[in-house]
Tab-separated table of C-alpha atoms in Angstrom:
chain	number	residue	atom	x	y	z
K	1	MET	CA	39.670	74.748	165.606
K	2	ARG	CA	40.171	70.987	165.275
K	3	LYS	CA	43.756	69.794	165.715
K	4	VAL	CA	45.165	67.583	162.906
K	5	THR	CA	47.187	64.682	164.303
K	6	THR	CA	50.604	63.617	162.977
K	7	PRO	CA	49.340	60.306	161.428
K	8	VAL	CA	46.711	62.225	159.498
K	9	ILE	CA	49.328	64.686	158.205
K	10	THR	CA	51.508	61.758	157.124
K	11	ILE	CA	48.656	60.191	155.185
K	12	ILE	CA	47.878	63.500	153.479
K	13	VAL	CA	51.525	63.971	152.461
K	14	ILE	CA	51.734	60.444	151.033
K	15	ALA	CA	48.514	60.983	149.101
K	16	ILE	CA	49.800	64.227	147.625
K	17	CYS	CA	53.077	62.583	146.610
K	18	LEU	CA	51.245	59.713	144.917
K	19	PHE	CA	48.995	62.167	143.115
K	20	LEU	CA	51.949	64.225	141.863
K	21	ALA	CA	53.811	61.102	140.767
K	22	GLY	CA	50.762	59.986	138.809
K	23	CYS	CA	50.512	63.398	137.150
K	24	SER	CA	54.216	63.253	136.273
K	25	GLN	CA	53.813	59.831	134.679
K	26	ALA	CA	50.772	60.997	132.736
K	27	GLN	CA	52.677	64.061	131.581
K	28	ASN	CA	55.634	61.949	130.471
K	29	LYS	CA	53.313	59.721	128.463
K	30	SER	CA	51.808	62.710	126.682
K	31	ASP	CA	55.087	64.623	126.216
K	32	PRO	CA	56.701	63.514	122.940
K	33	ALA	CA	60.116	64.525	124.222
K	34	ALA	CA	59.902	62.260	127.237
K	35	THR	CA	58.947	58.907	125.675
K	36	ALA	CA	62.364	57.789	124.451
K	37	THR	CA	66.024	58.542	124.853
K	38	SER	CA	68.408	59.783	122.191
K	39	THR	CA	70.054	56.364	122.046
K	40	ASP	CA	66.663	54.724	121.507
K	41	LEU	CA	66.000	56.970	118.518
K	42	LEU	CA	69.242	55.953	116.831
K	43	LYS	CA	68.083	52.334	117.069
K	44	ALA	CA	64.299	52.691	116.849
K	45	ASN	CA	62.246	51.732	113.825
K	46	TRP	CA	60.858	54.602	111.785
K	47	ASP	CA	57.278	54.229	113.004
K	48	GLU	CA	58.474	54.773	116.565
K	49	VAL	CA	60.427	57.867	115.529
K	50	ALA	CA	57.439	59.308	113.635
K	51	SER	CA	55.129	58.597	116.568
K	52	GLN	CA	57.396	60.352	119.040
K	53	ALA	CA	57.764	63.349	116.706
K	54	LYS	CA	54.040	64.126	116.713
K	55	GLY	CA	53.301	67.370	118.496
K	56	GLN	CA	56.914	68.537	118.621
K	57	THR	CA	58.090	71.999	117.562
K	58	VAL	CA	61.460	71.900	115.803
K	59	ASN	CA	63.615	75.027	115.934
K	60	MET	CA	65.634	75.099	112.715
K	61	TYR	CA	68.590	77.493	112.726
K	62	MET	CA	69.568	78.502	109.210
K	63	TRP	CA	71.011	81.336	107.172
K	64	GLY	CA	68.167	83.765	106.561
K	65	GLY	CA	69.577	85.946	103.807
K	66	SER	CA	67.511	84.621	100.888
K	67	GLU	CA	63.882	85.614	100.446
K	68	SER	CA	63.167	82.688	98.116
K	69	ILE	CA	64.679	80.122	100.497
K	70	ASN	CA	62.783	81.582	103.447
K	71	ARG	CA	59.549	81.514	101.458
K	72	TYR	CA	60.119	77.881	100.453
K	73	MET	CA	60.620	76.915	104.081
K	74	ASP	CA	57.738	78.959	105.511
K	75	GLU	CA	55.146	78.486	102.793
K	76	TRP	CA	55.970	75.092	101.282
K	77	VAL	CA	57.848	72.923	103.788
K	78	ALA	CA	56.371	74.000	107.135
K	79	PRO	CA	52.647	73.663	106.256
K	80	ARG	CA	53.084	70.177	104.775
K	81	LEU	CA	55.216	69.014	107.684
K	82	LYS	CA	52.522	70.206	110.065
K	83	GLU	CA	49.628	68.683	108.148
K	84	ASP	CA	51.176	65.325	107.271
K	85	TYR	CA	53.368	64.622	110.312
K	86	GLU	CA	52.049	66.908	113.097
K	87	VAL	CA	55.499	68.497	113.421
K	88	THR	CA	55.787	72.284	113.673
K	89	LEU	CA	58.853	73.749	111.975
K	90	GLN	CA	60.034	77.044	113.427
K	91	ARG	CA	62.624	78.707	111.188
K	92	VAL	CA	65.207	80.719	113.159
K	93	PRO	CA	67.148	82.968	110.738
K	94	VAL	CA	70.804	83.807	111.426
K	95	ASN	CA	73.311	85.936	109.531
K	96	ASP	CA	76.163	83.464	110.008
K	97	ILE	CA	75.703	79.859	111.091
K	98	ASN	CA	79.071	80.114	112.847
K	99	ASP	CA	77.223	82.119	115.507
K	100	THR	CA	75.020	79.074	116.089
K	101	ILE	CA	78.085	76.836	116.365
K	102	ASN	CA	79.466	79.187	119.024
K	103	LYS	CA	76.116	79.075	120.819
K	104	LEU	CA	76.237	75.264	120.896
K	105	LEU	CA	79.842	75.330	122.081
K	106	ALA	CA	78.908	77.621	124.966
K	107	GLU	CA	76.047	75.291	125.910
K	108	LYS	CA	78.395	72.308	125.749
K	109	GLN	CA	80.838	74.011	128.114
K	110	VAL	CA	78.141	74.617	130.749
K	111	ASN	CA	76.647	71.144	130.207
K	112	LYS	CA	73.290	72.442	129.011
K	113	LYS	CA	71.396	69.291	128.120
K	114	GLU	CA	68.225	70.861	126.730
K	115	GLY	CA	69.148	73.342	124.029
K	116	SER	CA	67.017	75.572	121.838
K	117	VAL	CA	68.585	74.435	118.534
K	118	ASP	CA	66.909	71.286	117.200
K	119	LEU	CA	68.050	71.359	113.588
K	120	ILE	CA	70.832	73.195	111.799
K	121	TRP	CA	71.723	73.913	108.144
K	122	ILE	CA	75.455	73.345	107.923
K	123	ASN	CA	78.495	72.419	105.838
K	124	GLY	CA	82.185	73.083	105.346
K	125	GLU	CA	84.133	74.800	108.091
K	126	ASN	CA	81.104	74.941	110.373
K	127	PHE	CA	80.677	71.176	110.112
K	128	LYS	CA	84.368	70.680	110.791
K	129	ASN	CA	84.209	72.812	113.935
K	130	ALA	CA	80.998	71.181	115.125
K	131	LYS	CA	82.370	67.684	114.563
K	132	GLU	CA	85.688	68.383	116.261
K	133	GLN	CA	83.967	69.962	119.270
K	134	ASP	CA	81.510	67.041	119.543
K	135	LEU	CA	78.521	69.362	119.067
K	136	LEU	CA	76.461	67.013	116.894
K	137	TRP	CA	74.066	64.379	118.146
K	138	GLY	CA	74.957	61.119	116.436
K	139	SER	CA	75.025	59.075	113.237
K	140	PHE	CA	71.371	59.316	112.202
K	141	ASP	CA	71.299	59.378	108.398
K	142	LYS	CA	70.758	55.620	107.963
K	143	GLN	CA	67.651	55.959	110.132
K	144	LEU	CA	65.960	58.076	107.460
K	145	PRO	CA	63.893	56.088	104.925
K	146	ASN	CA	64.343	58.702	102.196
K	147	PHE	CA	68.110	58.783	102.687
K	148	ASN	CA	68.295	55.029	102.233
K	149	GLN	CA	66.007	55.011	99.204
K	150	TYR	CA	67.073	58.064	97.206
K	151	ILE	CA	70.605	59.144	98.192
K	152	ASP	CA	73.834	57.762	96.734
K	153	ALA	CA	75.618	57.504	100.072
K	154	ASN	CA	78.928	56.538	98.452
K	155	ALA	CA	79.148	59.522	96.087
K	156	PRO	CA	82.291	61.544	96.917
K	157	ASP	CA	80.373	64.819	97.180
K	158	ILE	CA	77.906	63.196	99.607
K	159	LYS	CA	80.058	61.155	101.973
K	160	ASP	CA	82.662	63.913	102.417
K	161	ASP	CA	81.911	67.520	103.368
K	162	PHE	CA	84.797	69.774	102.236
K	163	GLY	CA	87.059	66.721	102.459
K	164	LEU	CA	85.818	65.642	105.910
K	165	PRO	CA	83.870	62.340	106.250
K	166	THR	CA	80.319	63.042	107.392
K	167	GLU	CA	79.987	59.688	109.212
K	168	GLY	CA	76.215	60.040	109.340
K	169	LEU	CA	76.316	63.188	111.479
K	170	GLU	CA	74.557	65.175	108.757
K	171	ALA	CA	72.216	64.365	105.872
K	172	PRO	CA	72.649	65.966	102.414
K	173	TRP	CA	69.976	68.565	101.667
K	174	GLY	CA	71.124	70.045	98.370
K	175	LYS	CA	73.963	70.768	96.003
K	176	ALA	CA	75.391	74.136	95.090
K	177	GLN	CA	77.775	75.461	92.471
K	178	PHE	CA	79.523	78.796	92.234
K	179	VAL	CA	78.394	80.969	89.325
K	180	PHE	CA	79.026	84.547	88.292
K	181	ILE	CA	76.008	86.749	87.587
K	182	TYR	CA	76.254	89.627	85.109
K	183	ASP	CA	74.209	92.158	83.139
K	184	SER	CA	74.401	91.092	79.493
K	185	ASN	CA	73.416	94.589	78.332
K	186	LYS	CA	76.580	95.958	79.908
K	187	ILE	CA	78.925	92.977	79.456
K	188	LYS	CA	78.652	91.509	75.970
K	189	THR	CA	81.380	88.880	76.426
K	190	PRO	CA	81.933	87.766	80.027
K	191	PRO	CA	85.398	86.568	81.074
K	192	THR	CA	86.120	82.864	80.917
K	193	SER	CA	89.009	82.724	83.403
K	194	MET	CA	90.188	84.511	86.537
K	195	ALA	CA	92.964	86.137	84.484
K	196	GLN	CA	90.413	87.534	82.047
K	197	LEU	CA	88.302	88.676	84.999
K	198	ALA	CA	91.208	90.717	86.371
K	199	ASP	CA	91.724	92.312	82.953
K	200	TRP	CA	88.025	93.152	82.722
K	201	VAL	CA	88.040	94.698	86.214
K	202	LYS	CA	90.951	96.973	85.280
K	203	GLN	CA	89.211	97.992	82.052
K	204	ASN	CA	85.965	98.736	83.915
K	205	PRO	CA	87.016	100.349	87.191
K	206	GLY	CA	84.449	100.468	89.970
K	207	LYS	CA	82.142	97.908	88.361
K	208	PHE	CA	83.229	94.792	90.256
K	209	THR	CA	83.774	93.742	93.850
K	210	TYR	CA	83.281	90.719	96.092
K	211	PRO	CA	82.150	90.248	99.694
K	212	ALA	CA	84.847	90.480	102.340
K	213	PRO	CA	85.877	87.113	103.774
K	214	PRO	CA	84.971	85.410	106.037
K	215	ASP	CA	81.605	85.986	104.355
K	216	PHE	CA	80.756	82.622	102.795
K	217	THR	CA	80.565	83.928	99.219
K	218	GLY	CA	83.638	86.145	99.542
K	219	SER	CA	85.590	83.218	100.946
K	220	ALA	CA	84.501	81.099	97.981
K	221	PHE	CA	85.659	83.772	95.543
K	222	ILE	CA	89.211	83.705	96.881
K	223	ARG	CA	89.232	79.888	96.822
K	224	GLN	CA	88.157	80.070	93.186
K	225	ALA	CA	91.018	82.486	92.526
K	226	LEU	CA	93.422	80.174	94.352
K	227	TYR	CA	92.791	77.311	91.957
K	228	GLU	CA	93.541	79.330	88.828
K	229	THR	CA	96.447	81.382	90.152
K	230	THR	CA	98.418	78.539	91.720
K	231	GLY	CA	98.111	75.669	89.267
K	232	GLY	CA	94.823	73.894	89.936
K	233	TYR	CA	92.941	72.236	92.767
K	234	GLN	CA	94.522	68.768	92.723
K	235	GLN	CA	97.506	69.814	94.852
K	236	TYR	CA	95.177	70.827	97.696
K	237	MET	CA	93.163	67.614	97.909
K	238	LYS	CA	95.150	66.432	100.921
K	239	PRO	CA	95.496	67.357	104.597
K	240	LEU	CA	96.672	70.885	105.284
K	241	ASP	CA	100.424	71.464	105.626
K	242	SER	CA	100.757	75.118	106.611
K	243	ASP	CA	104.500	75.261	105.998
K	244	SER	CA	104.247	74.093	102.403
K	245	LEU	CA	101.054	76.065	101.745
K	246	THR	CA	102.318	79.524	102.696
K	247	PRO	CA	104.732	80.011	99.756
K	248	LYS	CA	102.075	78.756	97.321
K	249	LEU	CA	99.710	81.557	98.311
K	250	SER	CA	101.819	84.489	97.099
K	251	PRO	CA	100.398	84.396	93.527
K	252	LEU	CA	96.891	84.510	94.994
K	253	TRP	CA	97.541	87.599	97.107
K	254	ASN	CA	99.349	89.248	94.182
K	255	TYR	CA	96.363	88.551	91.929
K	256	LEU	CA	93.826	90.020	94.343
K	257	ASN	CA	95.989	93.042	95.106
K	258	SER	CA	96.632	93.700	91.410
K	259	MET	CA	93.005	94.606	90.803
K	260	GLU	CA	92.134	96.078	94.193
K	261	THR	CA	92.316	99.751	93.200
K	262	SER	CA	89.993	99.022	90.254
K	263	LEU	CA	87.290	97.530	92.469
K	264	TRP	CA	84.159	99.311	93.675
K	265	ARG	CA	85.187	102.238	95.872
K	266	GLU	CA	88.793	101.564	94.799
K	267	GLY	CA	88.936	98.536	97.074
K	268	LYS	CA	88.978	100.738	100.159
K	269	THR	CA	85.939	98.873	101.434
K	270	TYR	CA	84.177	95.639	100.518
K	271	PRO	CA	80.535	94.566	100.818
K	272	GLU	CA	80.060	92.791	104.119
K	273	SER	CA	77.685	90.190	102.687
K	274	LEU	CA	76.272	88.679	99.510
K	275	ALA	CA	73.000	90.524	100.164
K	276	LYS	CA	74.899	93.826	100.046
K	277	LEU	CA	76.657	92.830	96.817
K	278	ASP	CA	73.311	91.854	95.274
K	279	GLN	CA	71.959	95.262	96.231
K	280	LEU	CA	74.891	96.983	94.522
K	281	TYR	CA	74.231	94.912	91.408
K	282	ALA	CA	70.487	95.560	91.456
K	283	ASN	CA	71.179	99.289	91.739
K	284	GLY	CA	73.613	99.187	88.810
K	285	GLU	CA	76.596	100.265	90.906
K	286	VAL	CA	78.435	97.077	89.931
K	287	TRP	CA	77.840	94.952	86.854
K	288	MET	CA	78.452	91.533	88.404
K	289	THR	CA	77.502	89.572	91.477
K	290	MET	CA	78.054	85.913	92.288
K	291	GLY	CA	76.981	83.030	94.486
K	292	TYR	CA	76.434	79.328	95.022
K	293	ASP	CA	72.862	79.166	93.671
K	294	PRO	CA	72.806	78.731	89.865
K	295	ALA	CA	69.079	79.536	89.691
K	296	ARG	CA	69.115	82.612	91.935
K	297	ALA	CA	69.573	85.040	89.055
K	298	SER	CA	66.450	83.709	87.341
K	299	ASN	CA	64.522	84.021	90.581
K	300	GLU	CA	65.635	87.611	91.053
K	301	ILE	CA	64.621	88.465	87.482
K	302	LYS	CA	61.127	87.104	88.124
K	303	LYS	CA	60.867	89.148	91.295
K	304	GLY	CA	61.971	92.262	89.454
K	305	THR	CA	65.037	92.693	91.653
K	306	PHE	CA	67.606	92.010	88.938
K	307	PRO	CA	67.333	93.429	85.401
K	308	ALA	CA	65.827	91.160	82.743
K	309	SER	CA	69.182	91.182	80.940
K	310	THR	CA	70.833	89.280	83.840
K	311	ARG	CA	72.624	86.064	82.906
K	312	THR	CA	75.139	83.688	84.551
K	313	PHE	CA	78.439	82.107	83.556
K	314	VAL	CA	81.018	79.647	84.831
K	315	LEU	CA	84.726	79.637	84.076
K	316	GLU	CA	86.224	77.346	81.463
K	317	ALA	CA	88.384	75.644	84.090
K	318	GLY	CA	85.325	75.057	86.276
K	319	THR	CA	83.835	76.471	89.464
K	320	LEU	CA	83.531	75.327	93.052
K	321	ALA	CA	80.721	72.922	93.864
K	322	ASN	CA	79.633	71.418	97.147
K	323	THR	CA	76.862	69.739	99.063
K	324	HIS	CA	75.173	71.277	102.079
K	325	TYR	CA	73.574	69.329	104.883
K	326	LEU	CA	71.084	69.176	107.737
K	327	SER	CA	72.261	68.097	111.177
K	328	ILE	CA	70.971	67.677	114.729
K	329	PRO	CA	72.852	69.226	117.689
K	330	PHE	CA	73.951	67.172	120.680
K	331	ASN	CA	71.393	68.781	123.008
K	332	SER	CA	68.392	69.053	120.702
K	333	THR	CA	65.260	68.539	122.781
K	334	HIS	CA	63.191	67.394	119.796
K	335	GLN	CA	65.408	64.928	117.983
K	336	ALA	CA	62.523	62.807	116.707
K	337	GLY	CA	60.860	65.874	115.207
K	338	ALA	CA	64.159	66.918	113.654
K	339	MET	CA	64.582	63.479	112.071
K	340	VAL	CA	61.067	63.573	110.627
K	341	ALA	CA	61.649	67.092	109.287
K	342	ILE	CA	64.921	66.075	107.624
K	343	ASN	CA	63.406	62.934	106.165
K	344	PHE	CA	60.569	64.972	104.676
K	345	MET	CA	62.993	67.508	103.179
K	346	LEU	CA	64.790	64.578	101.499
K	347	SER	CA	61.594	63.261	99.932
K	348	PRO	CA	61.224	63.451	96.135
K	349	GLU	CA	58.215	65.737	96.619
K	350	ALA	CA	60.178	68.280	98.677
K	351	GLN	CA	63.361	68.018	96.620
K	352	ILE	CA	61.582	68.465	93.283
K	353	ALA	CA	59.720	71.465	94.691
K	354	LYS	CA	63.052	72.897	95.863
K	355	PHE	CA	64.549	72.297	92.396
K	356	ASP	CA	61.795	74.449	90.841
K	357	PRO	CA	62.904	78.115	90.656
K	358	LEU	CA	59.375	79.146	91.577
K	359	ASN	CA	60.258	77.896	95.057
K	360	TRP	CA	64.065	77.926	95.283
K	361	GLY	CA	65.736	76.505	92.178
K	362	GLU	CA	68.564	74.616	93.877
K	363	ASP	CA	69.985	71.304	92.655
K	364	MET	CA	68.737	68.192	94.425
K	365	SER	CA	70.790	66.008	96.740
K	366	LEU	CA	68.904	62.942	95.467
K	367	ASP	CA	70.283	60.539	92.869
K	368	LEU	CA	68.125	61.180	89.806
K	369	GLN	CA	68.435	57.527	88.759
K	370	LYS	CA	66.846	56.416	92.022
K	371	LEU	CA	63.678	58.414	91.371
K	372	SER	CA	60.595	56.888	89.784
K	373	PRO	CA	60.097	57.449	86.033
K	374	GLU	CA	57.233	59.788	86.893
K	375	ASP	CA	59.427	61.906	89.169
K	376	GLN	CA	62.260	61.940	86.643
K	377	LYS	CA	59.789	63.280	84.087
K	378	LEU	CA	58.678	65.999	86.516
K	379	VAL	CA	62.302	67.070	86.991
K	380	SER	CA	62.972	67.195	83.246
K	381	GLU	CA	59.939	69.391	82.638
K	382	ILE	CA	60.873	72.109	85.153
K	383	ASP	CA	61.829	75.420	83.568
K	384	ARG	CA	64.682	76.726	85.717
K	385	GLY	CA	64.655	80.165	84.179
K	386	ILE	CA	66.303	82.146	81.413
K	387	ALA	CA	69.443	82.969	83.421
K	388	THR	CA	70.064	79.422	84.684
K	389	LEU	CA	72.740	77.448	82.876
K	390	PRO	CA	71.809	73.965	81.595
K	391	ALA	CA	72.319	71.178	84.120
K	392	GLY	CA	74.818	69.461	81.835
K	393	GLU	CA	76.971	72.558	81.495
K	394	LEU	CA	77.011	73.054	85.254
K	395	ALA	CA	77.818	69.397	85.930
K	396	SER	CA	80.724	69.404	83.463
K	397	HIS	CA	82.271	72.400	85.232
K	398	ARG	CA	82.044	71.210	88.843
K	399	LEU	CA	85.253	71.438	90.894
K	400	PRO	CA	85.674	69.957	94.390
K	401	GLU	CA	85.943	72.185	97.423
K	402	LEU	CA	89.131	72.439	99.441
K	403	PRO	CA	89.327	70.432	102.656
K	404	SER	CA	87.755	72.641	105.303
K	405	ALA	CA	91.028	73.143	107.218
K	406	TYR	CA	92.209	75.441	104.415
K	407	VAL	CA	89.300	77.861	104.727
K	408	ASP	CA	90.392	79.683	107.875
K	409	VAL	CA	93.968	79.903	106.606
K	410	LEU	CA	92.819	81.590	103.400
K	411	ASP	CA	90.362	83.909	105.156
K	412	ASN	CA	92.999	85.022	107.645
K	413	GLY	CA	95.542	85.394	104.859
K	414	TRP	CA	93.172	87.674	102.946
K	415	LEU	CA	92.800	89.891	106.019
K	416	GLU	CA	96.570	90.042	106.443
K	417	TYR	CA	97.788	90.387	102.846
K	418	VAL	CA	94.871	92.036	101.017
K	419	ALA	CA	92.557	93.886	103.401
K	420	LYS	CA	95.418	95.566	105.224
């Protein structure tokens, strides 16, 4: 056997190292995630962002409790994003986006720089927690061409999320408004105030309930009750002062407790989610449900889930309305792909499709006046369904959300003074 000398071994080692280095450089050039840094993307022109995004798979973490929303994402958004921009959108459904916030927090604590969450559907308390814990990537909204062209960035319900400035950390995806859903065959005249609702509940025992907070919809219901039982929302449009708030909450707890024994199952248990409440309504066990999607009732009628006699109403004093957003976590490994996905979902094409109840039926985040005359005509011609209130009626009954710091206080108070 021929002996290999030390100089020969050295040459072989050097050659291997050079070969591996060349492969690494070639791989970096072909790997979309390795061609630019996060800081570069926040300064890059859009063509550079779109180029880097090609070939990336974006993991989007979002609430997965709506069949129509999931179908819109999987069958309308994802195929077009793939075909037009070469970005693959992978929807990751979660029951509560707070679980995703906790996941990001855990990754932050162990300094995990390459996370699995690239894009997140977020607002309210979850945005507050993410912002305070520095879990979001950076101020990216002004990098998006569709944000700059079609969004009114200075609108109060755009620039603030539950009273907290967004500062570009999230881009507005859509607008929601709280509505009550009822069976018009069983309820001829729906209540027009929270006081009338309580009277109706007592007159129709077992036919009403609401999801248990901190479920998002259940939490909204008690905030709605807060406004009408304590003298309106204006007093709460300021930073939280726990000492002054506590005595104001007694009328709220008294209101909720006054009708508890008349609720479904005598208030001994509450639905754990909006999906469960919808099921109770669809089965006829309760005669009302509720939620933040004004067109959902029409969608459920078309699917045959809700009875054809289903309709919606808002209260005379108004109902809660908010904007929800899309954001990019601090350790997203496909930030360029996430930006391209968000920009596409803010396009007139995607927003008008989302506005159509055949796909979702949710209100757009775009400023209608910024759309072309052709797109404005498309919007005006969409039939949002028999159970969907007119846009003007909804808009005239919009009430601002509480600053997000109040949400936990109210949810915890409900557990202490109502659930127990």
